[in-house]
Coordinates of C-alpha atoms and ligand atoms in Angstrom, one line a residue:
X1 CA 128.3 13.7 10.1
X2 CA 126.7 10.4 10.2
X3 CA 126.3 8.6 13.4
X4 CA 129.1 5.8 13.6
X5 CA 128.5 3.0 15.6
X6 CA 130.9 0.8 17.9
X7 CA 130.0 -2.8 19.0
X8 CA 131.8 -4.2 21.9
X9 CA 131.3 -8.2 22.1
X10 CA 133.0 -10.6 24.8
X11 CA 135.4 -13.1 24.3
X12 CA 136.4 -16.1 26.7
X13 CA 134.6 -15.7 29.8
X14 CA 131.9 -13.3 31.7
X15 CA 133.0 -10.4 33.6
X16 CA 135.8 -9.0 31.8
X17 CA 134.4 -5.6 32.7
X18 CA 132.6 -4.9 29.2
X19 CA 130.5 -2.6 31.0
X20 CA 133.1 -0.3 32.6
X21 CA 135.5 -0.8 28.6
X22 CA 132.7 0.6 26.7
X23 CA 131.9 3.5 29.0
X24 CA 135.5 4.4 29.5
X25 CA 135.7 4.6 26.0
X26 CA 132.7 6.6 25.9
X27 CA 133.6 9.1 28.2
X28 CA 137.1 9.6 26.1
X29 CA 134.9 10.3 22.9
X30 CA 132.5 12.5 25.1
X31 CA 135.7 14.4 26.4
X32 CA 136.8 15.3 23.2
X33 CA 133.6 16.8 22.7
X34 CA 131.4 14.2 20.5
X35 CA 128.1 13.5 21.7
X36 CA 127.6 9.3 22.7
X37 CA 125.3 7.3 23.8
X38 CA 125.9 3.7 25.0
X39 CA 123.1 0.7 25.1
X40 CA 123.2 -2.9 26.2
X41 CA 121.9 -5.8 24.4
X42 CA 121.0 -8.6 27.1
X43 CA 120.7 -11.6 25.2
X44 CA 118.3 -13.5 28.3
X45 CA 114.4 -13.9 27.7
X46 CA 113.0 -11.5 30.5
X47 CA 112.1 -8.9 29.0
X48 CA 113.9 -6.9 31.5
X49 CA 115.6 -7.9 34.9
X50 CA 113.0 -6.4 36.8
X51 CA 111.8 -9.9 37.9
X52 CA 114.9 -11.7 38.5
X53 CA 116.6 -11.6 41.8
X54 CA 119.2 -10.2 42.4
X55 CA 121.2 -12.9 43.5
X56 CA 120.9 -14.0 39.6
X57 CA 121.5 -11.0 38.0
X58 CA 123.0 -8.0 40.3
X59 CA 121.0 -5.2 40.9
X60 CA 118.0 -4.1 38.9
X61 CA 119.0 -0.3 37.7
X62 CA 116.0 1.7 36.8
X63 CA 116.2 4.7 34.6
X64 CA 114.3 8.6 34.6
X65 CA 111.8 6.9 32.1
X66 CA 111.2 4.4 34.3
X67 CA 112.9 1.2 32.5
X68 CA 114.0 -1.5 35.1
X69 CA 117.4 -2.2 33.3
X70 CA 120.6 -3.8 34.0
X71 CA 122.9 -2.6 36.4
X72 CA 125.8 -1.9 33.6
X73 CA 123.2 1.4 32.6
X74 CA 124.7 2.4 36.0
X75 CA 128.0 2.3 35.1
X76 CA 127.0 4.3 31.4
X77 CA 125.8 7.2 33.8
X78 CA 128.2 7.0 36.2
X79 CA 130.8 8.0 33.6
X80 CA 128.8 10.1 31.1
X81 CA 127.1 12.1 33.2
X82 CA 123.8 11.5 31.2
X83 CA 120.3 10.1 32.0
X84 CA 119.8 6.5 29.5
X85 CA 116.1 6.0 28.8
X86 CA 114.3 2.0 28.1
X87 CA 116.2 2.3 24.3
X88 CA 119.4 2.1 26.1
X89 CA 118.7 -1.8 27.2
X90 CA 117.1 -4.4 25.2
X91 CA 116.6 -8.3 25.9
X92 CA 115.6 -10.8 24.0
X93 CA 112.6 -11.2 25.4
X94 CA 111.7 -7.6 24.5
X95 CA 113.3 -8.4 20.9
X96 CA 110.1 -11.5 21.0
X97 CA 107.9 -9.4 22.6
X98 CA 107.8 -7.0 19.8
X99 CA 107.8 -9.2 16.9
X100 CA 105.3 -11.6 18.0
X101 CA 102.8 -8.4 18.9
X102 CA 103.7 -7.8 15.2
X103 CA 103.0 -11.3 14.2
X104 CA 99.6 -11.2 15.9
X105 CA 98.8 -7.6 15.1
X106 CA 99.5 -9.2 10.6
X107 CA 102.0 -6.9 9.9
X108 CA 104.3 -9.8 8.6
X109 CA 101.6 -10.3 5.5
X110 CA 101.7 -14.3 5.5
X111 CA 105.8 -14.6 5.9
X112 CA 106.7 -17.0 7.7
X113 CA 108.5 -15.2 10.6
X114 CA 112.1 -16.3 11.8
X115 CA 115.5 -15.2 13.7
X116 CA 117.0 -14.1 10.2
X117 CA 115.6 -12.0 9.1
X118 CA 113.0 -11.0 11.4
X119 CA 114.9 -11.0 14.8
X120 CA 118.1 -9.7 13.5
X121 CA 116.0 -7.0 11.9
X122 CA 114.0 -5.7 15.3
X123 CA 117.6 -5.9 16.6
X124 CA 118.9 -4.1 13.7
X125 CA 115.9 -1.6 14.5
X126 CA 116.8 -1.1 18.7
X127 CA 120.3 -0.5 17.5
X128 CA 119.5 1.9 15.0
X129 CA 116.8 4.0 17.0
X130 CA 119.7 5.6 19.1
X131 CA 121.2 6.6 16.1
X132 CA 118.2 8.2 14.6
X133 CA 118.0 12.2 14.0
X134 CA 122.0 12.6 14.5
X135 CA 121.6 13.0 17.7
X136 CA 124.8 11.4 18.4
X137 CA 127.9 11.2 17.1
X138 CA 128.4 8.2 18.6
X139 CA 125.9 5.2 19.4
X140 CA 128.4 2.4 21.4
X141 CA 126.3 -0.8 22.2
X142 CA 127.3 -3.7 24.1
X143 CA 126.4 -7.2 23.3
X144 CA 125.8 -8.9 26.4
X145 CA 126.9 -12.6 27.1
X146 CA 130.1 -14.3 25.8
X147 CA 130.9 -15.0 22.2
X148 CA 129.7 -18.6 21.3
X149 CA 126.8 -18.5 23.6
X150 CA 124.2 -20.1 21.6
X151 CA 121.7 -17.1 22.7
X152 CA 124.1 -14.6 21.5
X153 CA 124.0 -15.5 17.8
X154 CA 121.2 -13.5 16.9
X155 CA 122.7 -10.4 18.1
X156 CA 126.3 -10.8 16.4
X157 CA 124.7 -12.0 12.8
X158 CA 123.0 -8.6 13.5
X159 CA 126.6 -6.9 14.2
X160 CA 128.0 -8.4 11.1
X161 CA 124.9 -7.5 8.8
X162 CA 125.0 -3.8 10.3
X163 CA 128.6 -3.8 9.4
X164 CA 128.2 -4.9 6.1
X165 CA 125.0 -2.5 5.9
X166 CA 127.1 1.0 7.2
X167 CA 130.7 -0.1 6.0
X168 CA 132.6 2.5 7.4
X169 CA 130.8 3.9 9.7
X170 CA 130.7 0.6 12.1
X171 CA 133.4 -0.9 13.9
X172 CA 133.3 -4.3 16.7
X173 CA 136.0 -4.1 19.5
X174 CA 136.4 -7.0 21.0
X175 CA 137.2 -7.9 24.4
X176 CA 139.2 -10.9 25.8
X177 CA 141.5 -12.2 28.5
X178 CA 145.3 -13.2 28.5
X179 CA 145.4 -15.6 31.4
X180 CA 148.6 -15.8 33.1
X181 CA 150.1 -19.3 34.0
X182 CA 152.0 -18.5 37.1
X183 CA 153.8 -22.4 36.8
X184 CA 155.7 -21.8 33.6
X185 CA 155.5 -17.4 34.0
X186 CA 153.7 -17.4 31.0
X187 CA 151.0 -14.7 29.2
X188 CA 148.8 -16.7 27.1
X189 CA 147.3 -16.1 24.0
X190 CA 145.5 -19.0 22.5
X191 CA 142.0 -18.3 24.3
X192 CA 142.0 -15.3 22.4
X193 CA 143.1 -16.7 19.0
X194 CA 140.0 -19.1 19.9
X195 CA 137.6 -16.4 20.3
X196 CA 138.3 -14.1 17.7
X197 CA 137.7 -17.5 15.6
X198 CA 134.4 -17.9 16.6
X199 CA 133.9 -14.6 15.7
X200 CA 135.0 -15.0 11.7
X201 CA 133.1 -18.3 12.2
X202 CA 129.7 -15.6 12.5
X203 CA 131.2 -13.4 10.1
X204 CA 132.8 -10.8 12.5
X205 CA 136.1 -9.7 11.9
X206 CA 137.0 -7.6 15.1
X207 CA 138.5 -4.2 14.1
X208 CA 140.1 -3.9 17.8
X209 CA 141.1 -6.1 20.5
X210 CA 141.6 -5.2 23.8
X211 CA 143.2 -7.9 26.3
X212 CA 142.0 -8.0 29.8
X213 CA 145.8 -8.8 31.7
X214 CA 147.3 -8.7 35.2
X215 CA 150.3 -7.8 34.0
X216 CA 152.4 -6.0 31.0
X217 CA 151.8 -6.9 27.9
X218 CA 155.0 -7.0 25.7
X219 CA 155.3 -6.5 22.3
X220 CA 155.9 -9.6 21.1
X221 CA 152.7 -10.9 22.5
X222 CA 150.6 -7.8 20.8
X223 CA 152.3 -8.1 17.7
X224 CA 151.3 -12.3 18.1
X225 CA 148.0 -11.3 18.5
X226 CA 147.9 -8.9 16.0
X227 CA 149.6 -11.5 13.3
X228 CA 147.3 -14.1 14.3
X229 CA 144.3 -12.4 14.7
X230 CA 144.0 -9.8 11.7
X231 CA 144.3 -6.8 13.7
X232 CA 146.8 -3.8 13.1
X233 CA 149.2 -3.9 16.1
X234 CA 148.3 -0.4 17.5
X235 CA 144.6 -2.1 17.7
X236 CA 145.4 -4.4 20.4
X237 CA 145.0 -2.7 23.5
X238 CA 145.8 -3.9 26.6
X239 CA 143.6 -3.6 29.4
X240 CA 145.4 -3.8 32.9
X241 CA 144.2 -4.6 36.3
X242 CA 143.5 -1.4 38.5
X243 CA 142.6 -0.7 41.6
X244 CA 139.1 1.8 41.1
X245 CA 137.2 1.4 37.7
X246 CA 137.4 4.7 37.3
X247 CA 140.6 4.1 36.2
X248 CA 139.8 2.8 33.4
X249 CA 139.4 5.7 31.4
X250 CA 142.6 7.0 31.6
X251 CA 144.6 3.6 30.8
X252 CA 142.7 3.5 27.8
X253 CA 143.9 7.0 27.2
X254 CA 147.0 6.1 27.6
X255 CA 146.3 3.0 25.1
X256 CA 145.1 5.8 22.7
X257 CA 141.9 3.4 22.5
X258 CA 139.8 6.8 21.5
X259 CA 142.8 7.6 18.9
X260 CA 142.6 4.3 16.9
X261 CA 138.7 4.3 17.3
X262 CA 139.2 7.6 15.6
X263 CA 141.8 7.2 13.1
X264 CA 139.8 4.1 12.1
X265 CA 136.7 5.7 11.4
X266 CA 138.5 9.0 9.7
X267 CA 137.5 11.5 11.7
X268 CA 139.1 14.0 13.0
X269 CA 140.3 13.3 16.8
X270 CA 138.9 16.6 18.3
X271 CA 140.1 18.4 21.1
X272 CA 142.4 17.0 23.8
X273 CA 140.1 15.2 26.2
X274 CA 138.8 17.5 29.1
X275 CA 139.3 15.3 31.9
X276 CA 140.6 17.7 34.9
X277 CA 137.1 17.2 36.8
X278 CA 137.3 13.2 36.8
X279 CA 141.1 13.6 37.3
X280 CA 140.6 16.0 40.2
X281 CA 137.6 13.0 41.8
X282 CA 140.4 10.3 41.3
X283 CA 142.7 12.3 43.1
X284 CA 140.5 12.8 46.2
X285 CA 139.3 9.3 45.7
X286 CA 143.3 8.1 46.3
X287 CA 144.3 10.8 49.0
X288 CA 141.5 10.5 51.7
X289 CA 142.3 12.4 54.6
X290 CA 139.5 10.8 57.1
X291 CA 138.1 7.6 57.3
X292 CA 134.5 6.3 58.1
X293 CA 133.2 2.7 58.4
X294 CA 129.7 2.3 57.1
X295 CA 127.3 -0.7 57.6
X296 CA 125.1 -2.3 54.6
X297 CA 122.4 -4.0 55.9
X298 CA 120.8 -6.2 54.0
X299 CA 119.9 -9.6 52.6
X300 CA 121.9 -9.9 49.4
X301 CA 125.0 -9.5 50.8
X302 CA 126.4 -12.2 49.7
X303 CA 126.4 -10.7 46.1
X304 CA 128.0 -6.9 46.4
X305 CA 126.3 -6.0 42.6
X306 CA 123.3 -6.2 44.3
X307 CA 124.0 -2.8 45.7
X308 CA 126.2 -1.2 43.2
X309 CA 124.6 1.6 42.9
X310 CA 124.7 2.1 46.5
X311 CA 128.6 1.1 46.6
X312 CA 129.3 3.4 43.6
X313 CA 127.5 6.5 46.0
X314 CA 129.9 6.1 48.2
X315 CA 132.6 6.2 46.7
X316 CA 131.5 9.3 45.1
X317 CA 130.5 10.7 48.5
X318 CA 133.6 9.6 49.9
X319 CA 135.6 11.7 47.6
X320 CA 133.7 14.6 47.7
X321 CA 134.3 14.7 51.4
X322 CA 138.0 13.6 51.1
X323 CA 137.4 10.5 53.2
X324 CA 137.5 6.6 52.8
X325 CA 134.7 4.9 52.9
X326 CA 135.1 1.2 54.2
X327 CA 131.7 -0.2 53.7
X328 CA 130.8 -3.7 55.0
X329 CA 127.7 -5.6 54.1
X330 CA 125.9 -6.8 57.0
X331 CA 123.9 -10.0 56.7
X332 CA 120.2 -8.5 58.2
X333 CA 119.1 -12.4 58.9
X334 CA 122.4 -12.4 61.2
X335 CA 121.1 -9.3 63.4
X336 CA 118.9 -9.7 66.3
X337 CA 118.1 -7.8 69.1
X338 CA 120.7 -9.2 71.3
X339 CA 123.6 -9.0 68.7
X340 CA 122.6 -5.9 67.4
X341 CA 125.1 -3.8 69.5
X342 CA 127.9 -6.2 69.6
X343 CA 127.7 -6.5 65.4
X344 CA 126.9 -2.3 64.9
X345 CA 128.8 -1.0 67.6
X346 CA 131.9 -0.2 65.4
X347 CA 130.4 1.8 62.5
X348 CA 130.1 5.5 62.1
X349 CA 126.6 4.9 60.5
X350 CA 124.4 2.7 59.2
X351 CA 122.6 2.2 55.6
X352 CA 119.1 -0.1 55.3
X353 CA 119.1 -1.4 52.1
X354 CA 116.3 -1.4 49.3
X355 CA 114.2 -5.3 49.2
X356 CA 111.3 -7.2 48.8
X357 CA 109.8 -9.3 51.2
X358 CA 109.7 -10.8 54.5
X359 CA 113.1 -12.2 54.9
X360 CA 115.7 -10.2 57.0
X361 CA 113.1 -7.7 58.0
X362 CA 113.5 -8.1 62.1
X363 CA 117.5 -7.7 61.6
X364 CA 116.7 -4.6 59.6
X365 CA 114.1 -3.4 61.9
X366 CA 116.7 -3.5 65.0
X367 CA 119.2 -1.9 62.9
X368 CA 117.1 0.8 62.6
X369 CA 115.9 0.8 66.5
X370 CA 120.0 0.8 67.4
X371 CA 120.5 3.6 65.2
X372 CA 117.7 5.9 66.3
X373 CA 118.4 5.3 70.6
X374 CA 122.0 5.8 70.0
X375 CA 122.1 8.4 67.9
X376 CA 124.1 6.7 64.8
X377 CA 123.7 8.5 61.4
X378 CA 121.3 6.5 59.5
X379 CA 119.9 6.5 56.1
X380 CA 117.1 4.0 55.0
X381 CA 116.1 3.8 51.7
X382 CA 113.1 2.4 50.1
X383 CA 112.4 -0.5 52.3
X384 CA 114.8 0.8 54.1
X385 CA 112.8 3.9 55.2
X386 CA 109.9 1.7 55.7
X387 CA 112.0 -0.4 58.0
X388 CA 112.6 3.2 59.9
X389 CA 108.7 3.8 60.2
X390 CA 107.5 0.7 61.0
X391 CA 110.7 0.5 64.0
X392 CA 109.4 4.0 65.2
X393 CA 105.4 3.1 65.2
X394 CA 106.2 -0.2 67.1
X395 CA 108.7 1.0 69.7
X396 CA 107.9 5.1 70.0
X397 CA 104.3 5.0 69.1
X398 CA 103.6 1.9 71.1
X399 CA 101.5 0.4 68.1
X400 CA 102.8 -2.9 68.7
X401 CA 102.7 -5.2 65.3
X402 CA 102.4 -2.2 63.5
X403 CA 103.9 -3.6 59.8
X404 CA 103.6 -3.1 55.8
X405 CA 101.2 -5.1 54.4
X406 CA 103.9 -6.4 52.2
X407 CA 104.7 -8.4 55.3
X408 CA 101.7 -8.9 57.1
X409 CA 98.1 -8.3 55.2
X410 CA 96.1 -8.0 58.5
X411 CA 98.4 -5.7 60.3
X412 CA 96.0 -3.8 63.2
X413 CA 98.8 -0.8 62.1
X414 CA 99.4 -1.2 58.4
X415 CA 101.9 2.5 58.8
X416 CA 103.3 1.1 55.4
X417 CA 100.4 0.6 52.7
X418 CA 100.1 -0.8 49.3
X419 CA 99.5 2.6 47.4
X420 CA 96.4 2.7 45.8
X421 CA 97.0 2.9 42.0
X422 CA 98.6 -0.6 42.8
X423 CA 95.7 -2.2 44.2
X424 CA 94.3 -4.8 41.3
X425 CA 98.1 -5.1 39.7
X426 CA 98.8 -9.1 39.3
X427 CA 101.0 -8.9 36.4
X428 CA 104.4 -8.3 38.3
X429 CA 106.8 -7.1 35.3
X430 CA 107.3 -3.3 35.1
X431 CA 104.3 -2.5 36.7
X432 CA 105.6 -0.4 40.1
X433 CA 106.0 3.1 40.7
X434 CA 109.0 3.4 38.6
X435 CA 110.9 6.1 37.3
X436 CA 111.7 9.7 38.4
X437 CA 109.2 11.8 40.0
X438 CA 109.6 15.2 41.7
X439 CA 109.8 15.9 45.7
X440 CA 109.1 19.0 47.8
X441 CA 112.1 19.0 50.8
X442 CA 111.2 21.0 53.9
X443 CA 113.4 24.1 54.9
X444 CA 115.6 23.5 57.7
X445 CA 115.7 20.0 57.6
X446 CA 118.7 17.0 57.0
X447 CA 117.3 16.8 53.5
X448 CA 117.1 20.6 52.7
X449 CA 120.4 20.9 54.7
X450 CA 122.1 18.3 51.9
X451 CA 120.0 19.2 48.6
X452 CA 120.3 23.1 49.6
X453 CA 116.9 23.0 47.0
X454 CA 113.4 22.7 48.2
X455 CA 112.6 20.8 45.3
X456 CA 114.6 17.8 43.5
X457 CA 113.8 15.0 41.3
X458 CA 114.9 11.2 42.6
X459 CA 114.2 7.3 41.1
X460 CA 111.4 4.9 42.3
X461 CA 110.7 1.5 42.5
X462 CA 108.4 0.3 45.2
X463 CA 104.2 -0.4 45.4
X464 CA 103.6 0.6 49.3
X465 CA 104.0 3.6 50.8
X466 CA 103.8 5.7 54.2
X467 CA 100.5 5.4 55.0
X468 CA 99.5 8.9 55.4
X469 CA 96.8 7.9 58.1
X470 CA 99.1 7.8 60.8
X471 CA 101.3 11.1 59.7
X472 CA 99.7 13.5 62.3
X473 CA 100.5 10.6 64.9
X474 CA 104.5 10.3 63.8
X475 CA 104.9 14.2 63.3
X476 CA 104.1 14.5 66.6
X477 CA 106.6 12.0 68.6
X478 CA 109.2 13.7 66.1
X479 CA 109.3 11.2 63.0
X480 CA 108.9 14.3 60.3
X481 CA 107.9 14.1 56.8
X482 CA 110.3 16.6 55.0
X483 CA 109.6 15.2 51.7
X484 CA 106.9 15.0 49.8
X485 CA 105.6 14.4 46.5
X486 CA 103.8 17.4 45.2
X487 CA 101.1 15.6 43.0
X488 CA 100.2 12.9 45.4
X489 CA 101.2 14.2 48.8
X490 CA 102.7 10.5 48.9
X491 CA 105.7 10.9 51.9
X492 CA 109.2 10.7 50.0
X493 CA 111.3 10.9 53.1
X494 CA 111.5 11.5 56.9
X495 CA 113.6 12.1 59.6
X496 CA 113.8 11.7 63.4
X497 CA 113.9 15.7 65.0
X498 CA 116.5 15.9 67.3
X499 CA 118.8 13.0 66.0
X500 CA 122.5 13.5 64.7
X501 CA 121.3 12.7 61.4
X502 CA 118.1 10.1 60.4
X503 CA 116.7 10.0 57.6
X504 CA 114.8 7.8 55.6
X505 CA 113.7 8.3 51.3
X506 CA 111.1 6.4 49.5
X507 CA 112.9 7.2 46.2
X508 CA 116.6 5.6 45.5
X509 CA 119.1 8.1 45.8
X510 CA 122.0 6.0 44.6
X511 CA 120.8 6.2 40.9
X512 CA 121.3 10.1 40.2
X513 CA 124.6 9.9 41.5
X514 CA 127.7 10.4 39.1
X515 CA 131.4 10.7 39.5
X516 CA 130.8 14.3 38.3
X517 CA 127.5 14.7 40.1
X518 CA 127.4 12.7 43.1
X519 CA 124.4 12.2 45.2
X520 CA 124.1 14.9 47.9
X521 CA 122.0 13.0 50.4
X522 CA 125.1 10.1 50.4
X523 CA 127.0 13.2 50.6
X524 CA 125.5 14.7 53.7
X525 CA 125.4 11.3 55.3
X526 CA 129.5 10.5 54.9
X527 CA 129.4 14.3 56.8
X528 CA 127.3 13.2 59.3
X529 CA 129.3 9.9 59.8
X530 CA 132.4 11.8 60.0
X531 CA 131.5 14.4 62.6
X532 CA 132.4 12.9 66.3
Ligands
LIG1 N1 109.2 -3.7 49.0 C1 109.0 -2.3 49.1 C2 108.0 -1.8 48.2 O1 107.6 -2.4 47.2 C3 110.3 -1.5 48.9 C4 110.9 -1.6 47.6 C5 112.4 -1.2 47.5 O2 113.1 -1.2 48.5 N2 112.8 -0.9 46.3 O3 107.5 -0.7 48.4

């Protein structure tokens, strides 16, 4: 069978939830038992969002491969279950990137080198890449941005040649929103009918269309849509409001979004999807027996999808230990030493985020203090665990100032340390240690306890590093290294002997973990948080 490919473009404004549409439909297609793959096509000129802050662009998701990628890869694994690699995001500036190294390198022979057809084409050839050897049955890609966008252009002219290219085997959903106008009661249409229309202006003619609402849809207004849009009536789908994204998935079932997808590709529609495990999560998820109230601390609170991946954990944590996870994000510029208590006192543990940088760092670091002298669950990751170190050398190890050199270069105590292999780096863009790399976990500790393995495989992104200098010295006031990387020796995680539960992980827990496969250190730490 030849690998069909399904576009999903935007229509109207940003944040309709193309993301969470195309990796519901995904996992419907993957539950009948074809195999899928879903990309993202970011239509900005970084040539990935590694280098933008968060506060512009959510958080920066990285993959096993290493690829700093946009946080909607996040969702794709949430649902499916499956690692993405770099060839699941592309960006325009990685789309330049690689035709101007072409241009230089004279493989264009003299032509004179343009969007169409030399842009559309390394689009054409991203796109096309998934779908190479068979390996899936089904390559879905999502074209970032809003329909009309001016930087979005070359990416549907690309849509409409590869639909013109592989006829039958392509097909563009298309995703919109039917505002309601609560003055005169009315669902309305006409954005939509305006979007699809810039659409045919590119030369796309949507096959589907699904309709973000917040409420019904009746049949009149599908079958308006339908009429005045091009579209068979059983291909507009409506998208309803709900309360979880995971959700999502079975609305569209109930849509038969996979069917039509199906039926209009010819194929045969497969087994029944087998959904009983991500029915069985959504139950737990919805009938929590216990509650826990967990503190974010961080600076980017402000923006909740700069922790997604973090907020996503927990709710798979949550369910697997039938238990509502309230988390609130903490501002760490608001904590201080004589607030710390008043602010922390009510939570059943407390999470130090990931980050960069010098702001926020003394809120974080007395978050980590309150948490170790009162015996709160705690779980630091990435800067977080340095947080936890560099809290333990200055107040239990007496080394006063003791810092990362990230924060202060002429630290007499630098216990955090630019790793080696990243001394002499200036270009900043993809150049940490990123990706997944394997770790060593010490019997009988909180991280053996919750892995039950003594060897597991977790995500990076950060340049400094425990600096194994002062190990001997932290090992022996009952800071432990249970985790350790067993190329480099490089300390992957610690804990404090003798506390309830603290624990601190170079890596990034929060992006292994799935709805089917959540993270078993967020696991461990909702049980900690929940036993009195
Ligand atoms: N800034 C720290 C480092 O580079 C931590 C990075 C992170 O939290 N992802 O090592």
């Amino acid at each position: 069978m030849s690998t069909k490919y399904i576009f999903v473009t935007g229509g109207v404004t940003s944040s309709l939830g193309k993301g969470i549409l195309i990796a519901s439909l995904a996992k419907l297609l993957q539950a009948r038992g074809y195999s899928v793959t879903i990309q993202k096509l970011d239509p900005y000129i970084n040539v990935d969002p590694g280098t933008l802050n968060p506060y512009e662009h959510g958080e920066c998701y990285v993959t096993n491969d290493g690829a700093e990628t946009d946080l909607d890869l996040g969702h794709y694994e949430r649902f499916l279950n499956k690692p993405t690699s770099q060839a699941n995001n592309v960006t325009t500036g990685r789309v330049y990137q690689s035709v101007i190294n072409k241009e230089r390198h004279g493989d264009y022979l003299g032509k004179t080198v343009q969007i169409i057809p030399h842009i559309t084409d390394e689009i054409k050839r991203n796109i096309k890449l998934l779908g190479r050897k068979g390996k899936y049955d089904f390559v879905l890609t999502e074209i970032g941005g809003t329909v009309g966008d001016i930087e979005s252009l070359p990416y549907i002219e690309a849509v409409r040649q590869l639909k013109w290219e592989l006829g039958k085997s392509a097909m563009v959903i298309h995703l919109t929103l039917v505002p309601f106008l609560s003055a005169s009661g009315e669902l309305k249409t006409k954005p939509t009918q305006h979007s699809v229309k810039a659409l045919l202006e590119n030369g796309v003619q949507p096959d589907v269309l699904v309709l973000r609402t917040e409420h019904e849809l009746g049949d009149s207004i599908r079958k308006k849509v339908a009429l005045f849009c091009n579209v068979d009536e059983n291909s507009v789908v409506q998208s309803i409001d709900v309360p979880t994204i995971y959700e999502v998935p079975l609305k569209m079932k109930a849509e038969k979004l996979d069917l039509t997808v199906l039926n209009k590709f010819g194929m045969s529609t497969g087994k029944e999807p087998e959904l009983e495990a991500w029915k069985s999560f959504l139950k737990k998820h919805k009938n929590p027996k216990s509650e826990v109230n967990i503190a974010l601390v961080g600076k980017y609170v402000e923006l909740p999808d700069a922790y997604k991946s973090i907020s996503e954990s927990f709710v798979h944590a949550g369910a697997v230990n039938e238990c509502k996870v309230n988390l609130q994000y903490v501002h760490s510029e608001e904590i201080k030493s004589g607030n710390v208590d008043t602010i922390l006192k009510d939570f059943d543990g407390v999470l130090v985020a990931p980050g960069f940088g010098h702001r926020g760092i003394n809120g974080k670091i007395e978050t980590a203090r309150y948490a170790r002298e009162n015996n709160i669950p705690f779980l630091g990751i990435c800067l977080g665990m340095q947080i936890a170190v560099i809290e333990f050398a200055r107040n239990v190890l007496k080394l006063e100032e003791a810092d990362s050199t990230e924060m202060n270069e002429v630290t007499k105590y630098p216990v955090i340390d630019l790793m080696e292999e990243q001394k002499g780096i200036t270009n900043m863009g993809g150049t940490m240690r990123l990706g997944a790399f394997a770790c060593n976990i010490k019997k009988g500790s909180k991280l053996y306890e919750a892995y039950k393995k003594t060897q597991i495989t977790e995500r990076h992104r950060h340049r400094y590093e425990f600096n194994d200098k002062y190990k001997k010295q932290f090992e022996d006031k009952g800071m432990k290294a249970v985790g350790v990387n067993p190329d480099t020796n490089l300390v992957e995680a610690i804990e404090i002997e003798g506390h309830k539960w603290f624990v601190g992980v170079q890596y990034h827990p929060e992006y292994n973990s799935t709805v089917l496969k959540p993270s078993p250190l967020f696991s461990g730490f909702i049980k900690a948080c929940l036993t009195k």
